[in-house]
Amino acid sequence: MEYKNVLTTCIYCGCGCGLYLETLDGRITGVWPAKTHPISQGKLCIKGWNASGFVYHPDRLKTPLIRKDGELVEATWDETLSLIAERLGTIKAESGPNSIAFLSSAKCTNEENYLLQKLARAVIGTNNVDHCARL
Amino acid sequence: MIEEIRQAVAERLEELDGVVALRKSSKGVAPHLFQKEDDLSELEIAPRYPLMTVVSKLHKVFPDIRLGIVARGCDERAFVEMAKRNQIDPDRLSIIGFACTEEEAQECYCSEPYPQHLLVGTPPPPGPPNPLVAEYEARSLEKRRVFWKHQFLKCLKCYGCRNICPECFCEACAMEDAAWVEPGLLAPPFPMFHLIRAMHMASRCVACRQCELTCPAHIPLTVLYDLMRRDIETLLGYVPGADMAAPPPLSVTLDEAPLLVGASH
Ligand code: SF4
Ligand code: SF4
């Protein structure tokens, strides 16, 4: 019998609310708001309260999928990243950098979003950077 | 006081499988199950979490374990009402009770800021009644409606009040049932969303204030629940959490036989 509460940060938006993932014998059994957290002070929105919902969900994607002959097929990260790099290179060469847009995410850290816009601007050469919350 | 509590927990852990309490780490304070090998200097008593919910989860998954809980008055009241509704097994729970401070009692407007199983501390004077309740009652019926309409318009429908409440444990929740609460509306339909919960808390609410503390919209939910508690006391003579032997009035059948068992003490 091992009961634990593990502090983490909600992954659903940029607010950074603190929450505990409650685990029983290594399996997540719920969420507690973090009352001592300076940002959220023991409060959460509906997404935070359900932040663990996807963990064991049968529809959860665990590997990248590549569409091959109209079918989504599981792929490795190496294969996927190579394909993305190759396609971005081709599209840029054929249609110019402004034919490409980058969508960042509130689920990522500031630093990750910084890196994404850097990739857009410095590597591809476009200012087409937007945010998932505006989709 | 906290040293006395740690000492009492250490003693009980000689016989029990674990004690539910709060644990402080560099990252904050959270509910924890202390077991024999754990460092009891990490045991904390604030801020308040509904620890009986943790006991209930553990009792249901492990039908043989014997637990302890470091409990305030409101935790003990939650224990009583949960036992009556078969959410925990009172024979497998030992209460290490401590008194709240006078400041805490005032902050919570708590009329009984200590448990009956009081082991550590002395009972502070009860807190004053919530002044918002008197303010509310001074209003006309129409103004009361406007008050709640305004308050509930702020609701984010996070379900936090339900999730954190130690007395909210139904498997199927009417607040998620489209027949009662039309889905997709924000704020949720007035007044159904909130009044369903309030009605379901009648004879259950133990005045722990967890709902109000977790509400991101700062809705003064305990005004509603204080009044509900008062009605149940004046109309049915029942004070939730006060007496393990008293059958909950809304869980008896028409011939007055208790519908639910579990009140074995
Ligand atoms: S005060 Fe709120 S959280 Fe506590 S028992 Fe009553 S309704 Fe539930
Ligand atoms: S905690 Fe507050 S905001 Fe969330 S559902 Fe309850 S009343 Fe609404």
XYZ file of C-alpha atoms and ligand atoms in Angstrom:
416
model
C 0.000 0.000 0.000
C 1.710 3.142 -1.234
C -0.313 6.375 -1.273
C 1.413 9.448 -2.668
C 0.650 12.952 -3.882
C 3.060 14.231 -6.503
C 3.210 17.972 -7.154
C 3.067 19.011 -10.774
C 1.937 21.932 -12.913
C -1.319 21.768 -14.843
C -0.575 21.216 -18.519
C -3.732 22.739 -19.923
C -2.892 26.441 -20.168
C -0.263 29.021 -19.453
C -1.485 30.002 -15.958
C 0.653 27.390 -14.279
C -1.695 26.207 -11.538
C -0.231 23.757 -9.074
C -1.869 20.400 -8.536
C -1.077 17.081 -6.942
C -1.499 13.855 -8.843
C -2.717 11.361 -6.290
C -1.383 7.845 -6.756
C -2.201 4.550 -5.142
C 0.342 1.782 -5.701
C 1.769 3.678 -8.669
C -1.523 4.325 -10.450
C -3.053 7.799 -10.657
C -6.303 7.919 -8.707
C -7.128 11.626 -8.727
C -6.136 15.262 -8.476
C -5.871 17.533 -5.436
C -5.491 21.281 -5.814
C -2.237 22.528 -4.271
C -3.274 24.811 -1.431
C 0.269 25.990 -0.772
C 0.898 26.854 -4.428
C 1.582 30.592 -4.893
C -0.279 30.843 -8.216
C -3.429 28.788 -7.809
C -3.765 28.811 -3.984
C -5.859 25.670 -3.802
C -8.153 26.479 -6.707
C -8.427 24.817 -10.123
C -10.663 25.070 -13.166
C -12.461 22.079 -14.612
C -9.474 21.166 -16.763
C -7.114 21.178 -13.813
C -9.458 18.997 -11.774
C -9.399 16.536 -14.678
C -5.751 16.975 -15.582
C -5.040 13.263 -15.210
C -7.976 12.188 -17.376
C -5.956 11.427 -20.455
C -3.246 9.378 -18.788
C -4.912 5.972 -19.071
C -7.347 6.947 -21.818
C -7.562 4.330 -24.581
C -7.484 7.052 -27.263
C -4.256 8.525 -25.976
C -1.554 8.791 -28.664
C 1.634 7.187 -27.461
C 3.633 7.256 -30.703
C 3.599 9.610 -33.689
C 1.353 8.577 -36.589
C 2.230 9.116 -40.251
C -0.409 8.984 -42.944
C 0.652 6.395 -45.524
C -1.663 5.594 -48.430
C -4.516 7.293 -46.601
C -3.982 5.300 -43.403
C -2.487 6.591 -40.139
C 0.406 4.296 -39.267
C 2.463 4.255 -36.059
C 5.978 5.573 -36.561
C 9.176 6.202 -34.617
C 10.207 9.722 -33.585
C 13.309 9.500 -35.810
C 11.253 8.660 -38.852
C 8.686 11.351 -38.029
C 11.179 14.130 -37.421
C 13.091 13.262 -40.588
C 9.864 13.381 -42.566
C 8.877 16.753 -41.077
C 12.328 18.245 -41.802
C 12.273 16.928 -45.336
C 8.740 18.181 -46.079
C 9.360 21.606 -44.524
C 12.517 21.897 -46.648
C 10.642 20.970 -49.818
C 7.683 23.282 -49.178
C 10.008 26.172 -48.337
C 12.025 25.599 -51.549
C 8.931 25.279 -53.725
C 6.588 27.895 -52.225
C 8.725 30.167 -50.053
C 8.972 30.461 -46.235
C 5.679 32.356 -45.903
C 3.779 29.328 -47.122
C 4.508 27.808 -43.714
C 2.966 28.713 -40.356
C 3.871 27.637 -36.831
C 1.323 27.127 -34.088
C 2.683 27.165 -30.556
C 0.915 25.796 -27.510
C -0.133 26.931 -24.065
C 0.644 23.410 -22.921
C 4.350 24.036 -23.486
C 6.767 25.997 -21.362
C 7.881 29.534 -22.199
C 11.222 28.132 -23.244
C 9.673 25.608 -25.613
C 7.533 28.324 -27.185
C 10.607 30.514 -27.513
C 12.353 27.693 -29.358
C 9.397 27.213 -31.693
C 9.330 30.860 -32.781
C 13.101 30.750 -33.136
C 12.746 27.789 -35.459
C 10.066 29.666 -37.422
C 12.000 32.891 -37.741
C 15.652 31.866 -37.841
C 15.509 28.482 -39.573
C 12.477 28.711 -41.857
C 12.385 32.511 -42.184
C 8.743 33.329 -41.509
C 6.907 35.464 -38.963
C 3.813 33.272 -39.270
C 3.689 32.308 -35.619
C 0.431 31.968 -33.763
C -1.007 30.339 -30.725
C -3.266 27.356 -30.183
C -5.723 29.435 -28.155
C -6.608 31.376 -31.320
C -7.287 28.327 -33.459
C 1.291 20.971 19.785
C 2.576 19.484 16.553
C 5.272 17.563 18.438
C 2.577 15.955 20.596
C 0.670 14.975 17.469
C 3.791 13.450 15.883
C 4.410 11.529 19.095
C 0.837 10.212 19.120
C 1.122 9.178 15.457
C 4.381 7.342 16.163
C 2.663 5.406 18.948
C -0.404 4.510 16.883
C 1.787 3.399 13.978
C 2.952 0.528 16.181
C -0.483 -1.055 15.682
C -1.927 0.568 12.576
C -1.145 0.091 8.895
C -0.870 3.839 8.352
C -2.005 7.261 9.468
C -3.527 9.802 7.076
C -2.267 13.336 7.719
C -0.603 16.200 5.904
C 3.022 16.039 4.849
C 5.250 19.002 4.233
C 8.040 18.831 1.687
C 10.102 21.524 -0.017
C 7.326 21.604 -2.624
C 4.393 22.289 -0.335
C 1.892 20.485 1.863
C -0.339 17.618 0.699
C -2.313 14.681 2.100
C -0.124 11.701 2.886
C -0.298 8.209 4.301
C 2.347 7.945 7.004
C 3.693 4.463 7.512
C 6.203 3.092 9.990
C 9.350 3.961 8.076
C 8.259 7.544 7.270
C 9.889 10.651 8.714
C 7.312 12.066 11.104
C 9.093 15.414 11.320
C 7.450 16.048 7.943
C 3.963 15.727 9.422
C 1.994 18.986 9.197
C -1.472 20.130 10.270
C -2.174 23.053 7.901
C -3.583 23.985 5.446
C -6.745 21.937 5.825
C -7.528 19.217 3.281
C -10.568 16.887 3.459
C -8.508 13.977 4.738
C -11.494 11.705 5.300
C -11.796 11.407 1.526
C -8.356 9.804 1.508
C -9.375 7.396 4.274
C -12.478 6.484 2.285
C -10.480 5.709 -0.860
C -8.038 3.546 1.075
C -10.738 1.719 3.052
C -12.558 0.840 -0.155
C -9.483 -0.485 -1.966
C -7.978 -2.321 1.020
C -10.785 -3.952 3.015
C -8.514 -5.191 5.812
C -6.301 -2.225 6.632
C -6.549 -0.330 9.898
C -5.827 3.357 9.616
C -5.485 6.434 11.759
C -6.232 10.031 10.885
C -4.927 13.286 12.307
C -8.253 15.071 12.542
C -9.742 18.457 13.278
C -13.349 18.930 14.343
C -14.559 19.120 10.749
C -12.651 15.949 9.778
C -14.315 14.109 12.624
C -17.745 15.380 11.619
C -17.072 14.212 8.071
C -16.041 10.836 9.542
C -19.402 10.494 11.316
C -21.502 11.248 8.243
C -19.326 9.097 5.962
C -19.580 6.164 8.365
C -23.383 6.422 8.340
C -23.359 6.182 4.560
C -20.896 3.305 4.306
C -18.069 5.373 2.855
C -15.618 4.249 5.522
C -15.474 1.551 8.141
C -15.450 3.198 11.590
C -14.089 0.018 13.172
C -10.941 0.367 11.099
C -10.212 4.017 11.836
C -8.575 5.524 14.849
C -8.853 9.282 15.359
C -5.959 11.382 16.581
C -7.880 14.583 17.241
C -6.489 18.040 17.811
C -8.057 21.420 18.483
C -7.929 24.276 16.018
C -6.472 27.594 17.099
C -8.716 30.477 18.083
C -7.751 32.316 14.884
C -8.653 29.313 12.754
C -12.030 29.004 14.491
C -12.732 32.660 13.765
C -11.614 32.438 10.169
C -13.921 29.450 9.574
C -16.820 30.842 11.656
C -16.692 27.394 13.205
C -19.088 26.592 16.024
C -17.174 23.465 17.060
C -13.481 23.872 16.277
C -12.345 20.648 17.941
C -13.137 16.940 17.641
C -14.904 14.841 20.264
C -11.876 12.509 20.209
C -9.676 15.360 21.432
C -6.145 14.206 22.145
C -3.977 17.267 21.632
C -4.693 20.918 22.451
C -7.518 22.642 24.311
C -10.807 23.670 22.702
C -10.719 27.317 21.619
C -13.850 29.449 21.914
C -16.161 28.912 18.952
C -15.887 31.332 16.044
C -18.580 33.975 15.500
C -21.426 33.224 13.087
C -20.722 34.118 9.460
C -21.799 37.788 9.192
C -22.777 37.228 5.554
C -25.641 35.009 6.700
C -27.243 37.775 8.784
C -26.680 40.260 5.964
C -28.357 37.864 3.577
C -31.333 37.293 5.825
C -31.912 41.018 6.207
C -32.732 41.148 2.484
C -36.117 40.731 0.859
C -36.831 37.508 -1.009
C -36.320 39.253 -4.331
C -33.003 40.715 -3.217
C -31.888 37.292 -2.046
C -32.643 35.897 -5.476
C -30.660 38.707 -7.067
C -27.790 38.038 -4.656
C -27.536 34.393 -5.684
C -28.096 35.168 -9.326
C -25.174 37.571 -9.205
C -22.973 35.152 -7.248
C -23.745 32.124 -9.389
C -23.137 34.082 -12.594
C -19.476 34.005 -11.576
C -19.470 30.188 -11.459
C -16.885 28.600 -13.779
C -18.562 25.209 -13.502
C -15.298 23.692 -12.359
C -17.106 21.215 -10.075
C -14.428 21.990 -7.486
C -17.037 22.492 -4.758
C -18.358 19.016 -5.424
C -14.961 17.415 -5.934
C -13.437 18.630 -2.693
C -16.501 18.093 -0.500
C -15.966 15.119 1.838
C -19.709 14.477 1.801
C -20.070 14.418 -2.006
C -19.472 10.822 -2.971
C -22.324 9.623 -5.201
C -21.113 7.549 -8.120
C -23.537 9.184 -10.560
C -23.812 12.936 -10.011
C -27.019 14.809 -10.880
C -24.910 17.867 -11.606
C -23.492 16.003 -14.602
C -26.836 14.652 -15.735
C -28.228 16.449 -18.799
C -31.754 15.790 -17.534
C -31.072 18.111 -14.595
C -28.375 20.478 -15.818
C -28.396 21.503 -19.449
C -24.878 20.858 -20.763
C -22.731 23.437 -22.498
C -23.849 26.508 -20.560
C -21.515 28.823 -18.705
C -22.427 30.039 -16.116
C -24.351 26.834 -15.417
C -28.164 27.078 -15.373
C -29.442 29.171 -12.481
C -30.372 28.000 -9.944
C -30.428 24.249 -10.710
C -26.705 23.547 -10.723
C -26.114 24.960 -7.256
C -29.419 24.063 -5.682
C -29.068 20.397 -6.632
C -25.867 20.267 -4.652
C -27.350 22.261 -1.794
C -30.343 19.906 -1.553
C -28.071 16.883 -1.631
C -26.028 18.373 1.198
C -29.056 18.613 3.467
C -28.246 16.492 6.558
C -24.753 15.873 5.178
C -22.895 19.197 5.186
C -20.481 19.220 8.118
C -19.450 22.872 7.729
C -15.844 22.188 6.802
C -15.757 25.117 4.347
C -13.672 23.211 1.815
C -16.095 24.093 -1.007
C -15.827 27.808 -0.396
C -12.051 27.700 -0.042
C -11.549 25.950 -3.359
C -14.035 28.053 -5.363
C -12.024 29.998 -7.957
C -14.958 32.402 -8.334
C -14.999 33.334 -4.613
C -18.684 32.455 -4.275
C -19.663 32.506 -0.566
C -21.008 28.956 -0.725
C -21.157 28.462 3.020
C -23.937 31.060 3.267
C -26.062 28.531 1.420
C -24.789 25.557 3.398
C -25.027 27.293 6.786
C -28.686 27.993 6.098
C -29.222 24.430 4.958
C -27.643 23.143 8.165
C -29.822 25.443 10.221
C -33.008 24.305 8.500
C -32.135 20.666 9.022
C -31.476 21.337 12.687
C -34.670 23.332 13.304
C -36.965 21.233 11.120
C -35.606 17.763 11.747
C -33.498 18.151 14.881
C -30.412 16.805 13.149
C -26.868 18.184 13.313
C -24.604 16.493 10.753
C -21.472 15.074 12.293
C -22.566 15.502 15.901
C -23.745 12.043 16.878
C -22.786 8.674 15.426
C -25.925 7.070 16.907
C -28.421 9.474 15.301
C -29.808 8.095 12.013
C -29.620 10.657 9.198
C -33.204 11.906 8.784
C -33.297 11.898 5.010
C -32.004 8.339 4.779
C -34.849 6.692 6.688
C -37.804 4.984 5.117
C -41.372 6.135 5.738
C -41.828 3.676 8.591
C -38.806 5.387 10.156
C -36.481 2.432 9.888
C -32.987 3.591 8.931
C -32.370 2.882 5.269
C -28.616 2.705 5.512
C -26.569 0.775 7.961
C -23.083 1.574 9.172
C -23.983 3.590 12.253
C -22.743 0.837 14.491
C -21.540 3.151 17.286
S -18.862 23.012 3.929
Fe -18.908 22.596 1.718
S -17.281 21.060 1.386
Fe -17.764 21.054 3.600
S -19.323 19.454 3.877
Fe -20.428 21.407 3.590
S -20.848 21.475 1.398
Fe -19.243 19.929 1.664
S -16.205 25.712 -7.027
Fe -17.170 27.717 -7.488
S -16.789 28.012 -9.696
Fe -16.440 25.836 -9.283
S -18.433 24.836 -9.733
Fe -18.386 25.284 -7.531
S -19.365 27.295 -7.318
Fe -18.819 27.045 -9.494
